[in-house]
């Protein structure tokens, strides 16, 4: 039996500098093991496969179309990512999109100027977000429950304002902004997508480099601890719900212009699409984990994959299955990789222990 | 004290067990033997590997190498259920209750007595729980939900749970950390009874006097390595400390005499109905005021109401003469208040976040300009405080959840000290901290006070209260019952006030 | 020594009275839903007495039955702090498969029901295995399963439809027939509800489901066979969904691929309205069943009250929100009252 | 600002074809065409499209059916884009929304792809031809005429429609309302239009609700195959059987049981197979240059004979068939 050595060995790390360095190799390895990196890789792979195998994938404005086609989902997904990181969820986004579209249609039909309609609709989006946020932060209800309720409510309001009408003939000078034929000169980037890229960069910056973003991770991971650290948990959550409402309403306008049709059922089922896109990107539904890059990759992956499969006449139901499989893979793969490395590590550790 | 019979075989033993978590080698070739009818202490600094060891015994961790022996035969526990079935009862360091279930159900989960058709016999569950709680001398209602129990009550439920097993081996990881004297005494008498019945008990505590009071043998760990295993008889506290930390310790309660400055914290007629009433006191700069009392007296609630995480129904709080708005921790922090909460896992730390981010969390506004967070500043802040508090860690980017309990407590302290507060409220600052670190924490508090910090310290550790405080406030059932200056503070006077006997004493 | 108070306050409230208060608070969750339900039915009945004539009651019960079944199944999963979003798809698949199975042949009722249950079990097995053994977030996995099962169902059906005329009379009878004036479907739902409640309250494994939902880490340390229990919950929910699919066929006769499409959110809202916490650990099967009853009754009542179709959605949403908010606010009030009335009573001091 | 009135004038002109029709041009071989139904899983659409695909085979073309699995306005759009990329010769679309599909369809026409709408029309300038199953006016008015006769021109009636936005349904309902203005219906009153969203269960419950809300209801018209089947099923085992008249549009296979057991006396529908067949031929005629979609163009559609393009590029299949006990066994779709 070893007896006590009489000098205290400094605790590892206590000196601060003794911290084992993260080698480039190690960092690369831990990065490679993360799902969000895998999604980016998958996205690139799908893209390359598309270029190589499918005529018409890269040509004739198809890419512009493919990306433009997911612009509403993508726009909503940005604030939703923040919300999910903070441990909440908003299932009412599709309905808010529909409500915004219906309201825009009703006002347009009543002869209002489009320039007036847009701010009004955005304010309504903010109010919708406020209601969600208020019920969650002040009344203290779980967001899943609240937003299932507002999902029904907002969709219902949409049909109240517009009934069974479909309003058309929106001003072409605005509609052109959302068309997949109008792109940033020389690229396949349509304006909604350009806006998405700008907002995504801003969001990434906010989430990963600011104190606000840092707080969101803390709130999502352990709300109590964040609150005890003086973070304004409720206010931040409220803000996120408002942002989500705002962008959903904005997406409603984009949708209305893009399809030239305002209807109460626009965007039905979008909530699950948005959620799947960001979950696919490795944002943890339990909150506190994920990167915006992953979420963006998840969104784009869904868009590109869908386009590619449709081009190859893969029927919709198979695409649905593929989406489902990807979702399952998105959570299962990291777990399997983790389990395998852990097992390998354990074997290495016991081998090391055996030799000492 | 019982010595293990020399011929008796150990009921439970570890042979050359090693366990690593990634790069951290928590246990290296550790052996331990538990004999029937023996109370065995496990000692070591924070992070020495004590909890890891008992989790290995309990089947939570599987050893990388070496083996667990039950009655001399090697066994492999696939999970806690296997260990439980083998007659091993464990009280983990952190309470593991089901908040939505009643106390009785918590105690008997998965082992409820059954009636015909395999149905649970509710009446039996309830009455057995009542008996157990009576045995521990607490008047907890078996039907009350575990949610909202104070840490101490949670610990008592844990103890009741472990006792309900009638186990051959009882393992307790710092069961007394949250308890006060009387409850501890009651626990010890129960443990002695078990000992007499022939159970083997493994006991972990950072309070050395408890080890000496209760145990016959002690096994010491240091940095995951086995140091010694020997009878306590003939050992002094200093010997034990030397085994644990590898050197001699200085003075235990290094209280510096501080000059009292102007009033930093004023609490006036603070009331939260049903919890505490009409609490008024002041803390001056440079002063350490202890808030003592029995478990559940409402001390933590007062602290939380002062800091603003709970809303007080009446009364107000002033920091340096400025009144704080009600219910806003953010405003309290801006005014220079800091609260180290008692429940570090839920409230003190974001367990999944890295050490540096946890420490940075209280200073997000100061880690860069315009809402930006500069990682270098964040890392620097964390590294600085890690050194000052002698934190034991692998990498600052590791999640704080992998640290040992005591080291987690240091991170909470670091997180709050880094805000350079004017008034520091610490709720059980040294709970679960080893003697060495405890002395460091005390030295730190003391020197911070000497530099003009006002400290309000809530503690259930009476020696700590007496050793550190300039003034002792005592609470009993939600009211301040006494204010005792340092000179008059004795174990008797504080306990008298805490149990409501203070009138007789005064 | 300074004496700050002259006498310590006596603890108010006996442990007994406090307990019964606690009990009331938590029982109130179901009671308040039941109250809302009764109120809704009464109001509707006053406005239109036919709402409660024999045909009306029969319709009300029949409408709710399948949702009640699904809500019971879902509640068992939600109690373990998980969720099963695939129930709609499973019900749809099972309904279609059973329809295909019986179409133009003479298969018995029992075998058809068993087929439905088997299909549900298979789906539940996959979801449950992924959640419990793969230890992956339930929401993501079951959302994935929702898509996978739906896709397979569509692919298989490819636009096919089974008509009531093709379904054997015996099966249709199960959906519309009754014994002593009570239709079969609600009876089945009540039986399942009773069994589930009995199991959740009276058996170790039932209580363990609550333990897992309340604190998974503690449940692990307590040696609860978590994987088996969670898998069990999913198997149950899957089996119930499959069973509900077979009943769907019996009830509606006509089945296409997208039966019960989008039903998952209705089921989840029923469960939540019924007081089962989405965060696990609390709630009862009969609360969930009441929630389901309330949700369907709102729908039926609006039609009977001649509310414009355009308003129905909005009112349903508003009522859902009102129901969960009211429940929550009552609960908060009661807890606060409890705090004020019973200061520490449980301590040995 | 920009208001509706400004916008009215700026609607871009349709891609009016300058080409001239050549009625004698032969049908081209190897034409590629695609059916884009409202929803891929709709049994009725399936019958239409399968018949169309078979018809294409008969003139040595290839046709396929692609489409979304939900009947939402927007989901058809990405399929149209794909069909453009695939350079189909013709697209046949049953529009979920007359305007949402417009932009891409115009793009398709610009690239020389012929666009035929069937079953549910798009906006007029977004397609060359609309194959109408029967004139909308005929459908709407005849349903009222039938039910009027059945209930003796007296009592309350209700309509059980599909979704609130279904164009064809709403057009028919408008004609029904116009027909009701005729004095002979003065004792009949349309009390409610309910929406079952073409969802079987929802339609079922709506029927239930209608009957409770209006206990003295005499008749229900459900101009949708899903709705009428659900309503029939509800009536079949309710106490309302035999007391409430149900009429509308349904398929014989779905309704056979209820016609035979007396729940439903009669209902009507055109032959969906012929609809698909005609659609395929019309598309081929367009792609071969036989017609341009202008009023008065004529083309021959195989076994169905000659058809003439009417106003607004509309081609009408014919009058709907009325099914009852006497003839239902002759039809199997
Ligand atoms: N799950 C884990 N993952 C990674 N490291 C761990 C894990 N659990 C423990 N460790 C590390 O193992 C070492 C021993 O920890 P352990 O909890 O056993 O200490 P302890 O002796 O119980 O300390 P304390 O007195 O503070 O409770 C510590 O360095 C700790 O950080
Ligand atoms: N979150 C909570 N919800 C409900 N009741 C609580 C909660 N926290 C504490 N209590 C109750 O309030 C009373 C006062 O508890 P508090 O924690 O303030 O006591 P304390 O004097 O600080 O004792 P301890 O040493 O346990 O911290 C106790 O009866 C406790 O059970
Ligand atoms: Mg420990
Ligand atoms: Mg306390």
mmCIF file of C-alpha atoms in Angstrom, chain D residues 99-330:
data_model
loop_
_atom_site.group_PDB
_atom_site.id
_atom_site.type_symbol
_atom_site.label_atom_id
_atom_site.label_comp_id
_atom_site.label_asym_id
_atom_site.label_seq_id
_atom_site.Cartn_x
_atom_site.Cartn_y
_atom_site.Cartn_z
ATOM 1 C CA UNK D 99 -53.606 31.633 -58.671
ATOM 2 C CA UNK D 100 -50.858 30.033 -56.649
ATOM 3 C CA UNK D 101 -49.879 27.840 -59.580
ATOM 4 C CA UNK D 102 -50.111 30.668 -62.064
ATOM 5 C CA UNK D 103 -46.576 31.974 -62.079
ATOM 6 C CA UNK D 104 -44.885 28.662 -62.763
ATOM 7 C CA UNK D 105 -47.514 27.639 -65.279
ATOM 8 C CA UNK D 106 -46.891 30.828 -67.224
ATOM 9 C CA UNK D 107 -43.203 30.044 -67.148
ATOM 10 C CA UNK D 108 -43.996 26.613 -68.519
ATOM 11 C CA UNK D 109 -46.076 28.053 -71.335
ATOM 12 C CA UNK D 110 -43.308 30.487 -72.139
ATOM 13 C CA UNK D 111 -41.027 27.516 -72.650
ATOM 14 C CA UNK D 112 -43.466 25.923 -75.058
ATOM 15 C CA UNK D 113 -45.020 23.486 -72.651
ATOM 16 C CA UNK D 114 -48.766 23.091 -73.145
ATOM 17 C CA UNK D 115 -50.893 23.466 -70.076
ATOM 18 C CA UNK D 116 -54.277 21.858 -69.598
ATOM 19 C CA UNK D 117 -56.263 22.195 -66.427
ATOM 20 C CA UNK D 118 -58.876 19.666 -65.497
ATOM 21 C CA UNK D 119 -61.286 19.087 -62.668
ATOM 22 C CA UNK D 120 -60.415 22.352 -60.919
ATOM 23 C CA UNK D 121 -59.430 25.294 -63.071
ATOM 24 C CA UNK D 122 -56.568 27.738 -62.764
ATOM 25 C CA UNK D 123 -56.856 31.406 -63.632
ATOM 26 C CA UNK D 124 -57.751 31.682 -67.282
ATOM 27 C CA UNK D 125 -54.485 33.048 -68.554
ATOM 28 C CA UNK D 126 -52.394 30.382 -66.896
ATOM 29 C CA UNK D 127 -53.465 27.484 -69.078
ATOM 30 C CA UNK D 128 -54.489 26.908 -72.636
ATOM 31 C CA UNK D 129 -57.442 24.653 -72.040
ATOM 32 C CA UNK D 130 -59.677 23.735 -69.146
ATOM 33 C CA UNK D 131 -61.370 20.361 -69.337
ATOM 34 C CA UNK D 132 -64.553 20.887 -67.402
ATOM 35 C CA UNK D 133 -66.268 17.714 -66.231
ATOM 36 C CA UNK D 134 -69.594 19.350 -66.886
ATOM 37 C CA UNK D 135 -70.524 22.927 -67.080
ATOM 38 C CA UNK D 136 -70.323 24.345 -63.598
ATOM 39 C CA UNK D 137 -73.662 25.944 -64.091
ATOM 40 C CA UNK D 138 -75.199 22.619 -65.012
ATOM 41 C CA UNK D 139 -73.789 20.909 -61.956
ATOM 42 C CA UNK D 140 -74.871 23.565 -59.544
ATOM 43 C CA UNK D 141 -78.342 24.079 -60.903
ATOM 44 C CA UNK D 142 -79.115 20.421 -61.464
ATOM 45 C CA UNK D 143 -78.234 19.509 -57.891
ATOM 46 C CA UNK D 144 -80.802 22.002 -56.631
ATOM 47 C CA UNK D 145 -83.328 20.806 -59.181
ATOM 48 C CA UNK D 146 -82.853 17.203 -58.077
ATOM 49 C CA UNK D 147 -83.099 17.808 -54.395
ATOM 50 C CA UNK D 148 -86.022 20.175 -54.899
ATOM 51 C CA UNK D 149 -87.938 17.435 -56.590
ATOM 52 C CA UNK D 150 -86.977 14.964 -53.854
ATOM 53 C CA UNK D 151 -88.222 17.095 -50.987
ATOM 54 C CA UNK D 152 -91.214 18.525 -52.751
ATOM 55 C CA UNK D 153 -89.755 22.010 -53.022
ATOM 56 C CA UNK D 154 -90.258 22.629 -49.360
ATOM 57 C CA UNK D 155 -88.031 22.773 -46.312
ATOM 58 C CA UNK D 156 -84.544 23.596 -45.174
ATOM 59 C CA UNK D 157 -81.473 22.330 -46.940
ATOM 60 C CA UNK D 158 -77.768 22.502 -46.212
ATOM 61 C CA UNK D 159 -74.618 22.003 -48.207
ATOM 62 C CA UNK D 160 -71.672 19.924 -47.105
ATOM 63 C CA UNK D 161 -68.711 21.121 -49.129
ATOM 64 C CA UNK D 162 -65.006 20.273 -49.186
ATOM 65 C CA UNK D 163 -62.542 22.954 -48.080
ATOM 66 C CA UNK D 164 -63.517 26.566 -47.748
ATOM 67 C CA UNK D 165 -61.249 27.421 -50.632
ATOM 68 C CA UNK D 166 -62.050 24.739 -53.182
ATOM 69 C CA UNK D 167 -62.669 26.687 -56.377
ATOM 70 C CA UNK D 168 -64.901 24.200 -58.101
ATOM 71 C CA UNK D 169 -67.014 23.724 -55.008
ATOM 72 C CA UNK D 170 -67.454 27.432 -54.532
ATOM 73 C CA UNK D 171 -68.431 27.945 -58.169
ATOM 74 C CA UNK D 172 -71.035 25.216 -57.921
ATOM 75 C CA UNK D 173 -72.344 26.588 -54.668
ATOM 76 C CA UNK D 174 -72.718 30.000 -56.289
ATOM 77 C CA UNK D 175 -74.798 28.497 -59.057
ATOM 78 C CA UNK D 176 -76.866 26.604 -56.531
ATOM 79 C CA UNK D 177 -77.644 29.864 -54.769
ATOM 80 C CA UNK D 178 -78.636 31.443 -58.063
ATOM 81 C CA UNK D 179 -80.894 28.561 -58.909
ATOM 82 C CA UNK D 180 -82.552 28.874 -55.530
ATOM 83 C CA UNK D 181 -83.600 32.388 -56.413
ATOM 84 C CA UNK D 182 -86.105 30.916 -58.833
ATOM 85 C CA UNK D 183 -89.603 31.419 -57.329
ATOM 86 C CA UNK D 184 -90.394 27.748 -57.465
ATOM 87 C CA UNK D 185 -87.924 27.276 -54.626
ATOM 88 C CA UNK D 186 -89.484 29.961 -52.480
ATOM 89 C CA UNK D 187 -90.348 27.436 -49.792
ATOM 90 C CA UNK D 188 -86.841 26.026 -49.739
ATOM 91 C CA UNK D 189 -84.158 27.610 -47.637
ATOM 92 C CA UNK D 190 -80.413 27.050 -47.698
ATOM 93 C CA UNK D 191 -79.538 27.330 -44.020
ATOM 94 C CA UNK D 192 -75.892 26.493 -43.915
ATOM 95 C CA UNK D 193 -72.774 25.654 -45.875
ATOM 96 C CA UNK D 194 -70.587 23.353 -43.822
ATOM 97 C CA UNK D 195 -67.058 22.322 -44.678
ATOM 98 C CA UNK D 196 -65.758 18.819 -44.217
ATOM 99 C CA UNK D 197 -62.369 19.624 -45.731
ATOM 100 C CA UNK D 198 -62.584 16.505 -47.902
ATOM 101 C CA UNK D 199 -61.682 14.678 -44.746
ATOM 102 C CA UNK D 200 -63.803 11.672 -44.120
ATOM 103 C CA UNK D 201 -64.069 12.024 -40.388
ATOM 104 C CA UNK D 202 -64.567 15.755 -40.414
ATOM 105 C CA UNK D 203 -67.329 15.466 -43.004
ATOM 106 C CA UNK D 204 -68.939 12.794 -40.882
ATOM 107 C CA UNK D 205 -68.986 15.054 -37.840
ATOM 108 C CA UNK D 206 -70.173 18.034 -39.803
ATOM 109 C CA UNK D 207 -73.152 16.024 -40.985
ATOM 110 C CA UNK D 208 -73.898 15.086 -37.445
ATOM 111 C CA UNK D 209 -73.670 18.684 -36.326
ATOM 112 C CA UNK D 210 -75.890 19.891 -39.146
ATOM 113 C CA UNK D 211 -78.620 17.519 -38.173
ATOM 114 C CA UNK D 212 -78.461 18.497 -34.548
ATOM 115 C CA UNK D 213 -78.342 22.177 -35.268
ATOM 116 C CA UNK D 214 -81.204 22.012 -37.742
ATOM 117 C CA UNK D 215 -83.472 19.235 -36.595
ATOM 118 C CA UNK D 216 -86.018 20.066 -39.276
ATOM 119 C CA UNK D 217 -83.478 19.821 -42.046
ATOM 120 C CA UNK D 218 -84.983 18.179 -45.124
ATOM 121 C CA UNK D 219 -82.020 17.708 -47.374
ATOM 122 C CA UNK D 220 -78.246 17.829 -47.673
ATOM 123 C CA UNK D 221 -76.294 18.414 -50.848
ATOM 124 C CA UNK D 222 -72.726 17.302 -50.808
ATOM 125 C CA UNK D 223 -71.001 18.116 -54.066
ATOM 126 C CA UNK D 224 -67.874 16.232 -53.113
ATOM 127 C CA UNK D 225 -67.219 12.519 -53.248
ATOM 128 C CA UNK D 226 -65.654 12.379 -49.800
ATOM 129 C CA UNK D 227 -68.434 14.400 -48.225
ATOM 130 C CA UNK D 228 -71.347 12.521 -49.671
ATOM 131 C CA UNK D 229 -69.924 9.158 -48.669
ATOM 132 C CA UNK D 230 -69.361 10.320 -45.111
ATOM 133 C CA UNK D 231 -72.793 11.877 -44.888
ATOM 134 C CA UNK D 232 -74.411 8.730 -46.252
ATOM 135 C CA UNK D 233 -72.622 6.660 -43.681
ATOM 136 C CA UNK D 234 -73.767 8.863 -40.867
ATOM 137 C CA UNK D 235 -77.364 8.821 -42.044
ATOM 138 C CA UNK D 236 -77.239 5.079 -42.547
ATOM 139 C CA UNK D 237 -77.059 4.251 -38.888
ATOM 140 C CA UNK D 238 -78.644 7.271 -37.366
ATOM 141 C CA UNK D 239 -82.245 7.963 -36.577
ATOM 142 C CA UNK D 240 -82.321 10.416 -39.462
ATOM 143 C CA UNK D 241 -82.192 7.672 -42.054
ATOM 144 C CA UNK D 242 -85.078 7.983 -44.470
ATOM 145 C CA UNK D 243 -86.061 11.368 -43.078
ATOM 146 C CA UNK D 244 -83.315 13.436 -44.614
ATOM 147 C CA UNK D 245 -82.579 13.426 -48.311
ATOM 148 C CA UNK D 246 -78.971 13.282 -49.393
ATOM 149 C CA UNK D 247 -77.843 14.205 -52.865
ATOM 150 C CA UNK D 248 -74.628 15.353 -54.456
ATOM 151 C CA UNK D 249 -71.634 14.103 -56.344
ATOM 152 C CA UNK D 250 -70.234 10.690 -55.528
ATOM 153 C CA UNK D 251 -68.667 7.622 -57.065
ATOM 154 C CA UNK D 252 -70.827 4.543 -57.620
ATOM 155 C CA UNK D 253 -68.394 2.276 -55.761
ATOM 156 C CA UNK D 254 -68.586 4.380 -52.636
ATOM 157 C CA UNK D 255 -72.305 4.893 -52.784
ATOM 158 C CA UNK D 256 -73.525 1.509 -53.937
ATOM 159 C CA UNK D 257 -74.254 0.275 -50.437
ATOM 160 C CA UNK D 258 -76.299 3.317 -49.521
ATOM 161 C CA UNK D 259 -78.275 3.401 -52.728
ATOM 162 C CA UNK D 260 -79.153 -0.218 -52.271
ATOM 163 C CA UNK D 261 -80.181 0.086 -48.656
ATOM 164 C CA UNK D 262 -82.211 3.173 -49.370
ATOM 165 C CA UNK D 263 -80.216 5.764 -47.476
ATOM 166 C CA UNK D 264 -79.619 7.635 -50.688
ATOM 167 C CA UNK D 265 -82.022 7.741 -53.573
ATOM 168 C CA UNK D 266 -79.808 9.216 -56.217
ATOM 169 C CA UNK D 267 -76.615 11.135 -56.798
ATOM 170 C CA UNK D 268 -74.688 12.184 -59.836
ATOM 171 C CA UNK D 269 -71.239 12.297 -61.312
ATOM 172 C CA UNK D 270 -69.581 12.407 -64.656
ATOM 173 C CA UNK D 271 -67.384 9.535 -65.621
ATOM 174 C CA UNK D 272 -63.983 10.335 -64.167
ATOM 175 C CA UNK D 273 -62.273 7.943 -66.527
ATOM 176 C CA UNK D 274 -63.557 9.909 -69.459
ATOM 177 C CA UNK D 275 -62.325 13.087 -67.855
ATOM 178 C CA UNK D 276 -58.772 11.783 -67.774
ATOM 179 C CA UNK D 277 -59.092 10.345 -71.230
ATOM 180 C CA UNK D 278 -60.287 13.608 -72.675
ATOM 181 C CA UNK D 279 -57.576 15.521 -70.810
ATOM 182 C CA UNK D 280 -54.863 13.385 -72.344
ATOM 183 C CA UNK D 281 -56.243 13.853 -75.842
ATOM 184 C CA UNK D 282 -56.673 17.576 -75.404
ATOM 185 C CA UNK D 283 -53.091 17.916 -74.218
ATOM 186 C CA UNK D 284 -51.856 15.873 -77.132
ATOM 187 C CA UNK D 285 -53.904 17.949 -79.563
ATOM 188 C CA UNK D 286 -52.351 21.089 -78.132
ATOM 189 C CA UNK D 287 -48.844 19.702 -78.243
ATOM 190 C CA UNK D 288 -49.332 18.529 -81.809
ATOM 191 C CA UNK D 289 -50.610 21.881 -82.934
ATOM 192 C CA UNK D 290 -54.105 20.678 -83.797
ATOM 193 C CA UNK D 291 -55.516 23.320 -81.521
ATOM 194 C CA UNK D 292 -54.216 26.400 -79.750
ATOM 195 C CA UNK D 293 -56.908 26.757 -77.163
ATOM 196 C CA UNK D 294 -58.762 29.432 -79.039
ATOM 197 C CA UNK D 295 -62.541 29.348 -79.023
ATOM 198 C CA UNK D 296 -63.890 27.225 -81.815
ATOM 199 C CA UNK D 297 -60.904 24.931 -82.255
ATOM 200 C CA UNK D 298 -61.956 21.348 -82.612
ATOM 201 C CA UNK D 299 -60.155 18.086 -81.969
ATOM 202 C CA UNK D 300 -61.060 14.460 -81.786
ATOM 203 C CA UNK D 301 -60.634 12.550 -78.559
ATOM 204 C CA UNK D 302 -60.438 8.911 -79.509
ATOM 205 C CA UNK D 303 -63.475 6.956 -78.435
ATOM 206 C CA UNK D 304 -65.205 10.047 -77.041
ATOM 207 C CA UNK D 305 -65.486 11.695 -80.431
ATOM 208 C CA UNK D 306 -65.128 15.320 -81.404
ATOM 209 C CA UNK D 307 -64.914 18.208 -78.985
ATOM 210 C CA UNK D 308 -64.983 21.929 -79.531
ATOM 211 C CA UNK D 309 -63.127 24.467 -77.475
ATOM 212 C CA UNK D 310 -65.598 26.877 -75.962
ATOM 213 C CA UNK D 311 -65.318 30.295 -74.437
ATOM 214 C CA UNK D 312 -62.187 30.917 -72.330
ATOM 215 C CA UNK D 313 -60.598 27.738 -73.587
ATOM 216 C CA UNK D 314 -63.153 25.559 -71.849
ATOM 217 C CA UNK D 315 -63.901 22.064 -73.098
ATOM 218 C CA UNK D 316 -66.901 20.413 -71.522
ATOM 219 C CA UNK D 317 -66.965 16.649 -71.063
ATOM 220 C CA UNK D 318 -70.735 16.338 -71.040
ATOM 221 C CA UNK D 319 -73.650 16.081 -68.725
ATOM 222 C CA UNK D 320 -73.229 14.239 -65.467
ATOM 223 C CA UNK D 321 -74.832 10.833 -65.098
ATOM 224 C CA UNK D 322 -77.463 10.420 -62.425
ATOM 225 C CA UNK D 323 -77.017 7.174 -60.513
ATOM 226 C CA UNK D 324 -79.826 5.390 -58.731
ATOM 227 C CA UNK D 325 -80.983 1.863 -57.925
ATOM 228 C CA UNK D 326 -81.767 1.136 -61.508
ATOM 229 C CA UNK D 327 -78.422 1.828 -63.083
ATOM 230 C CA UNK D 328 -75.781 1.788 -60.396
ATOM 231 C CA UNK D 329 -74.692 -1.767 -61.042
ATOM 232 C CA UNK D 330 -73.553 -0.856 -64.506
#
